[in-house]
Amino acid sequence: MNKRVKQKIAFTVFRILGLVVAGILLWILGFIIYNGIGVISWDFLTTAPAEGMTTGGIFPAIVGTLWLIAGSVVFAFPIGVMSAIYMNEYAGNGWVVRFIRIMTNNLGSIPSIVFGLFGMALFVNTLGFGDSILAGSCTLGLLVLPLIIRTTEEALKAIPDSYRTGSLALGASKLQTIWKVILPMAFPNIITGLILSIGRVSGETAPILFTVAAYFLPKLPNSIFDQVMALPYHLYVIATSGTDIEASRPIAYGTALVLIAIVLAMNLLATALRRYFGQKVKTN
C-alpha cells in the first residue's frame, strides 16, 4: 500500500469521525429544540417561576446565570492572563515555573464538586461572603483559572522571540514590550480561553450548589451578596426534585434550550471579538 492510499484512508477515517461528532451534536440539539421550542415565549423569558415551578418563566435564573458568568470572568480573566505573562515572560524555565505548571494542570483536573466544597469552606464560611453571587463567582473563577492560564501561555509562546528582541532593541522596556507588542498580537488567541471558560462556567451546577444557587427565589438580586437562581441548577431541580416532575418537564427542556442559546450567544460574541482583534493586528 503506497503513501497516497494510506493518506486517503486516513483522511476518510478523519472525515467519518468528524461527521459522527457533528451528527451527535446535531441530534442532541435537535432533541432539545424539538422538546423545548414549544415552551419558549416572551412570558417564559420575562416572568418568574410560579406554582411550584410547574408554570411561569425563568427570568430570575437567566439574570442569575449572567451575573455568575460576568463575575467569574472578571475574577479569573485578569488573574489568569497576568499569571501566564509571569510564567512565560518573567519566570524563565526554572523549577518555579515547572511547579506552577504542575499545580495548574492538577487544578484543572479536579472535579467541579470539589471546587464547590472548597468555595463553601473559603468564600462562604471563612471569608463570610455567605451564599452569594460573590462567593459563587469566585468559586467558578477558580474553576476556569487553569484553563485561562494554559491557553494564555500557549498564545504568548506562539509569538516569535524576534518581536521581543526587536522591541527591546528599539529602546522599549520589558513592560512596554509586553503591553504594546506581545499582548496585542496574542490577544486573539487569548480570547479562546475566554470562550472556553464562559462555556464551562455557564453550565456548571456543582460549584454553585454550595455557594450561591437558590432552590426557589423568584426575585432579582439587589447586590453581589444576594443568592440567585441559575439556569443549570434550576434545570437540575425541575428535572429531578420538582413538585411535579411530569408537569415541569417541558419547562426543563425550555430551560435547557435557553441555556444553550446563552452559551451560543456568548461564544459568538467572544468569537467576534477575537476576529476583530485578529484583523486589527494584521492591519497594523
Short mmCIF file of C-alpha atoms in Angstrom, two decimals:
data_model
loop_
_atom_site.label_atom_id
_atom_site.label_comp_id
_atom_site.label_asym_id
_atom_site.label_seq_id
_atom_site.Cartn_x
_atom_site.Cartn_y
_atom_site.Cartn_z
CA MET A 1 0.00 0.00 0.00
CA ASN A 2 1.56 3.28 -1.15
CA LYS A 3 1.54 6.60 0.68
CA ARG A 4 -1.33 8.10 -1.35
CA VAL A 5 -3.66 5.24 -0.49
CA LYS A 6 -2.72 5.44 3.19
CA GLN A 7 -3.34 9.17 3.13
CA LYS A 8 -6.77 8.76 1.54
CA ILE A 9 -7.73 6.10 4.08
CA ALA A 10 -6.60 8.29 6.97
CA PHE A 11 -8.45 11.34 5.64
CA THR A 12 -11.57 9.25 5.09
CA VAL A 13 -11.44 7.98 8.68
CA PHE A 14 -10.99 11.53 9.97
CA ARG A 15 -13.94 12.77 7.92
CA ILE A 16 -16.14 9.95 9.17
CA LEU A 17 -15.19 10.66 12.78
CA GLY A 18 -15.84 14.37 12.26
CA LEU A 19 -19.25 13.65 10.75
CA VAL A 20 -20.09 11.32 13.64
CA VAL A 21 -19.24 14.02 16.19
CA ALA A 22 -21.22 16.62 14.25
CA GLY A 23 -24.13 14.20 13.92
CA ILE A 24 -24.21 13.54 17.66
CA LEU A 25 -24.18 17.27 18.36
CA LEU A 26 -26.97 17.92 15.86
CA TRP A 27 -29.02 15.06 17.31
CA ILE A 28 -28.71 16.46 20.84
CA LEU A 29 -29.56 19.98 19.70
CA GLY A 30 -32.46 18.74 17.61
CA PHE A 31 -33.84 16.73 20.54
CA ILE A 32 -33.68 19.72 22.89
CA ILE A 33 -35.11 22.12 20.31
CA TYR A 34 -37.96 19.73 19.43
CA ASN A 35 -38.97 19.29 23.07
CA GLY A 36 -38.29 22.82 24.26
CA ILE A 37 -39.28 25.19 21.47
CA GLY A 38 -42.96 24.95 22.32
CA VAL A 39 -42.34 26.42 25.77
CA ILE A 40 -40.34 29.42 24.62
CA SER A 41 -42.36 32.61 24.74
CA TRP A 42 -41.99 36.18 25.92
CA ASP A 43 -43.69 35.36 29.21
CA PHE A 44 -41.41 32.36 29.71
CA LEU A 45 -38.34 34.57 29.31
CA THR A 46 -39.53 37.54 31.33
CA THR A 47 -41.50 36.15 34.28
CA ALA A 48 -40.61 34.29 37.47
CA PRO A 49 -41.47 30.66 38.24
CA ALA A 50 -44.88 30.02 39.80
CA GLU A 51 -46.96 27.22 41.30
CA GLY A 52 -44.07 25.11 42.48
CA MET A 53 -42.06 25.84 39.30
CA THR A 54 -44.62 23.99 37.15
CA THR A 55 -45.68 27.22 35.44
CA GLY A 56 -44.27 30.68 34.90
CA GLY A 57 -40.90 31.61 33.46
CA ILE A 58 -37.19 31.55 34.16
CA PHE A 59 -36.23 35.24 34.15
CA PRO A 60 -34.57 35.23 37.62
CA ALA A 61 -32.49 32.19 36.59
CA ILE A 62 -31.38 33.91 33.38
CA VAL A 63 -30.31 37.03 35.26
CA GLY A 64 -28.52 34.93 37.89
CA THR A 65 -26.63 32.98 35.24
CA LEU A 66 -25.47 36.18 33.54
CA TRP A 67 -24.35 37.58 36.91
CA LEU A 68 -22.28 34.47 37.59
CA ILE A 69 -20.73 34.43 34.11
CA ALA A 70 -19.74 38.09 34.37
CA GLY A 71 -18.46 37.76 37.92
CA SER A 72 -16.34 34.68 37.22
CA VAL A 73 -14.81 36.25 34.11
CA VAL A 74 -13.99 39.49 35.96
CA PHE A 75 -12.32 37.43 38.71
CA ALA A 76 -10.47 34.81 36.64
CA PHE A 77 -9.53 36.51 33.37
CA PRO A 78 -7.14 39.20 34.70
CA ILE A 79 -5.53 36.81 37.19
CA GLY A 80 -5.14 34.08 34.56
CA VAL A 81 -3.63 36.42 31.96
CA MET A 82 -1.21 38.00 34.44
CA SER A 83 -0.16 34.58 35.74
CA ALA A 84 0.57 33.40 32.21
CA ILE A 85 2.55 36.56 31.48
CA TYR A 86 4.67 35.97 34.57
CA MET A 87 5.28 32.33 33.67
CA ASN A 88 6.15 32.97 30.04
CA GLU A 89 7.83 36.38 30.11
CA TYR A 90 9.46 36.74 33.51
CA ALA A 91 9.97 33.46 35.35
CA GLY A 92 12.12 31.67 32.77
CA ASN A 93 12.32 27.88 32.77
CA GLY A 94 13.28 27.21 36.37
CA TRP A 95 11.74 24.95 38.95
CA VAL A 96 9.23 27.61 39.97
CA VAL A 97 7.58 27.60 36.57
CA ARG A 98 7.61 23.82 36.38
CA PHE A 99 5.99 23.65 39.81
CA ILE A 100 3.33 26.20 38.83
CA ARG A 101 2.56 24.29 35.62
CA ILE A 102 2.20 21.01 37.52
CA MET A 103 -0.10 22.64 40.06
CA THR A 104 -2.10 24.32 37.29
CA ASN A 105 -2.58 21.03 35.46
CA ASN A 106 -3.61 19.32 38.68
CA LEU A 107 -6.01 22.13 39.48
CA GLY A 108 -7.60 21.77 36.06
CA SER A 109 -8.27 18.07 36.63
CA ILE A 110 -10.02 18.44 39.99
CA PRO A 111 -13.76 17.56 39.86
CA SER A 112 -16.03 20.57 39.94
CA ILE A 113 -17.82 19.43 43.10
CA VAL A 114 -14.51 19.73 44.98
CA PHE A 115 -14.36 23.37 43.90
CA GLY A 116 -17.87 23.76 45.26
CA LEU A 117 -16.87 22.37 48.66
CA PHE A 118 -13.72 24.49 48.70
CA GLY A 119 -15.70 27.60 47.75
CA MET A 120 -18.18 26.91 50.53
CA ALA A 121 -15.37 26.49 53.08
CA LEU A 122 -13.34 29.53 51.96
CA PHE A 123 -15.68 32.13 50.48
CA VAL A 124 -18.97 31.27 52.19
CA ASN A 125 -17.73 30.42 55.69
CA THR A 126 -14.17 31.66 56.27
CA LEU A 127 -14.39 34.98 54.41
CA GLY A 128 -18.02 35.47 55.41
CA PHE A 129 -19.44 36.09 51.93
CA GLY A 130 -22.34 33.74 52.65
CA ASP A 131 -24.35 32.14 49.87
CA SER A 132 -23.95 34.96 47.39
CA ILE A 133 -23.09 35.96 43.85
CA LEU A 134 -19.63 36.96 45.07
CA ALA A 135 -18.92 33.53 46.55
CA GLY A 136 -20.28 31.72 43.51
CA SER A 137 -18.37 33.91 41.05
CA CYS A 138 -15.08 33.43 42.91
CA THR A 139 -15.62 29.67 43.02
CA LEU A 140 -16.41 29.49 39.30
CA GLY A 141 -13.43 31.76 38.62
CA LEU A 142 -11.12 29.30 40.38
CA LEU A 143 -12.67 26.51 38.34
CA VAL A 144 -11.73 28.06 34.98
CA LEU A 145 -8.48 29.72 36.11
CA PRO A 146 -6.23 26.82 34.95
CA LEU A 147 -7.89 26.87 31.52
CA ILE A 148 -7.27 30.60 31.09
CA ILE A 149 -3.66 30.30 32.28
CA ARG A 150 -2.82 27.47 29.89
CA THR A 151 -4.49 28.99 26.82
CA THR A 152 -2.91 32.38 27.50
CA GLU A 153 0.52 30.85 27.99
CA GLU A 154 0.25 28.98 24.70
CA ALA A 155 -0.86 32.19 22.97
CA LEU A 156 2.20 34.01 24.32
CA LYS A 157 4.51 31.18 23.29
CA ALA A 158 3.24 31.45 19.72
CA ILE A 159 4.68 34.98 19.39
CA PRO A 160 8.20 34.78 17.85
CA ASP A 161 11.04 35.96 20.05
CA SER A 162 12.18 38.28 17.25
CA TYR A 163 9.34 40.64 18.14
CA ARG A 164 10.56 40.82 21.72
CA THR A 165 14.19 41.39 20.83
CA GLY A 166 13.26 43.93 18.15
CA SER A 167 11.16 45.93 20.59
CA LEU A 168 13.88 45.84 23.23
CA ALA A 169 16.49 46.86 20.65
CA LEU A 170 14.42 49.95 19.82
CA GLY A 171 14.61 51.05 23.45
CA ALA A 172 11.30 49.77 24.82
CA SER A 173 11.24 48.36 28.31
CA LYS A 174 10.16 44.83 29.16
CA LEU A 175 6.76 46.02 30.33
CA GLN A 176 6.26 48.22 27.26
CA THR A 177 7.18 45.30 25.00
CA ILE A 178 4.63 43.04 26.68
CA TRP A 179 1.88 45.67 26.78
CA LYS A 180 2.36 47.22 23.33
CA VAL A 181 3.68 44.32 21.26
CA ILE A 182 3.14 40.88 22.75
CA LEU A 183 -0.35 41.18 24.25
CA PRO A 184 -1.99 42.81 21.20
CA MET A 185 -0.64 40.06 18.95
CA ALA A 186 -1.58 37.26 21.35
CA PHE A 187 -4.96 38.66 22.34
CA PRO A 188 -6.97 36.95 19.55
CA ASN A 189 -5.76 33.57 20.84
CA ILE A 190 -6.18 34.62 24.47
CA ILE A 191 -9.86 35.14 23.69
CA THR A 192 -10.04 31.39 23.01
CA GLY A 193 -9.51 30.73 26.71
CA LEU A 194 -12.25 33.23 27.49
CA ILE A 195 -14.65 31.44 25.13
CA LEU A 196 -13.94 28.05 26.67
CA SER A 197 -14.22 29.39 30.21
CA ILE A 198 -17.59 31.03 29.51
CA GLY A 199 -18.91 27.77 28.10
CA ARG A 200 -17.82 25.84 31.16
CA VAL A 201 -18.97 28.38 33.74
CA SER A 202 -22.44 28.73 32.26
CA GLY A 203 -23.16 25.01 32.54
CA GLU A 204 -21.68 24.13 35.93
CA THR A 205 -24.03 23.03 38.70
CA ALA A 206 -21.90 21.53 41.50
CA PRO A 207 -19.85 24.67 42.36
CA ILE A 208 -22.88 26.93 42.63
CA LEU A 209 -24.87 24.32 44.54
CA PHE A 210 -22.85 25.08 47.71
CA THR A 211 -22.12 28.76 47.19
CA VAL A 212 -24.93 30.73 45.55
CA ALA A 213 -27.78 28.80 43.95
CA ALA A 214 -31.26 29.09 45.46
CA TYR A 215 -33.88 26.38 45.07
CA PHE A 216 -36.70 28.87 44.53
CA LEU A 217 -36.13 32.63 44.59
CA PRO A 218 -38.50 34.44 42.21
CA LYS A 219 -36.86 37.85 42.54
CA LEU A 220 -33.80 39.61 41.20
CA PRO A 221 -30.66 40.19 43.30
CA ASN A 222 -30.01 43.61 44.80
CA SER A 223 -26.28 43.19 45.38
CA ILE A 224 -23.41 40.75 44.92
CA PHE A 225 -24.09 39.40 48.42
CA ASP A 226 -27.51 38.01 47.45
CA GLN A 227 -28.41 34.49 46.41
CA VAL A 228 -29.70 33.90 42.90
CA MET A 229 -31.34 31.23 40.84
CA ALA A 230 -29.20 29.89 37.99
CA LEU A 231 -30.20 28.02 34.85
CA PRO A 232 -28.06 24.88 35.40
CA TYR A 233 -29.28 24.37 38.96
CA HIS A 234 -32.84 25.32 38.05
CA LEU A 235 -32.76 22.73 35.28
CA TYR A 236 -31.46 20.11 37.70
CA VAL A 237 -34.14 20.94 40.26
CA ILE A 238 -37.16 20.83 37.98
CA ALA A 239 -35.90 17.70 36.24
CA THR A 240 -35.17 15.67 39.39
CA SER A 241 -36.81 17.07 42.50
CA GLY A 242 -39.60 19.41 41.48
CA THR A 243 -43.08 19.32 42.99
CA ASP A 244 -44.48 17.77 39.80
CA ILE A 245 -41.73 16.46 37.55
CA GLU A 246 -44.01 15.43 34.69
CA ALA A 247 -45.77 18.79 34.62
CA SER A 248 -42.47 20.68 34.69
CA ARG A 249 -40.68 18.51 32.12
CA PRO A 250 -41.47 20.86 29.19
CA ILE A 251 -40.09 23.74 31.28
CA ALA A 252 -36.92 21.69 31.80
CA TYR A 253 -36.45 21.32 28.05
CA GLY A 254 -37.17 25.02 27.55
CA THR A 255 -34.64 25.92 30.24
CA ALA A 256 -32.02 23.73 28.58
CA LEU A 257 -32.72 25.40 25.23
CA VAL A 258 -32.34 28.88 26.73
CA LEU A 259 -29.09 27.86 28.44
CA ILE A 260 -27.70 26.58 25.14
CA ALA A 261 -28.78 29.80 23.43
CA ILE A 262 -26.99 31.90 26.06
CA VAL A 263 -23.80 29.88 25.71
CA LEU A 264 -24.02 30.17 21.92
CA ALA A 265 -24.56 33.94 22.13
CA MET A 266 -21.59 34.34 24.47
CA ASN A 267 -19.38 32.25 22.19
CA LEU A 268 -20.45 34.22 19.12
CA LEU A 269 -19.68 37.48 20.91
CA ALA A 270 -16.26 36.26 22.02
CA THR A 271 -15.55 34.92 18.52
CA ALA A 272 -16.50 38.28 17.02
CA LEU A 273 -14.09 39.99 19.43
CA ARG A 274 -11.37 37.53 18.51
CA ARG A 275 -11.90 38.18 14.81
CA TYR A 276 -11.93 41.94 15.37
CA PHE A 277 -8.68 41.97 17.30
CA GLY A 278 -7.14 39.48 14.87
CA GLN A 279 -7.89 41.78 11.91
CA LYS A 280 -6.60 44.74 13.87
CA VAL A 281 -3.29 43.00 14.49
CA LYS A 282 -2.99 42.01 10.83
CA THR A 283 -3.80 45.53 9.69
CA ASN A 284 -1.15 47.05 11.90
#
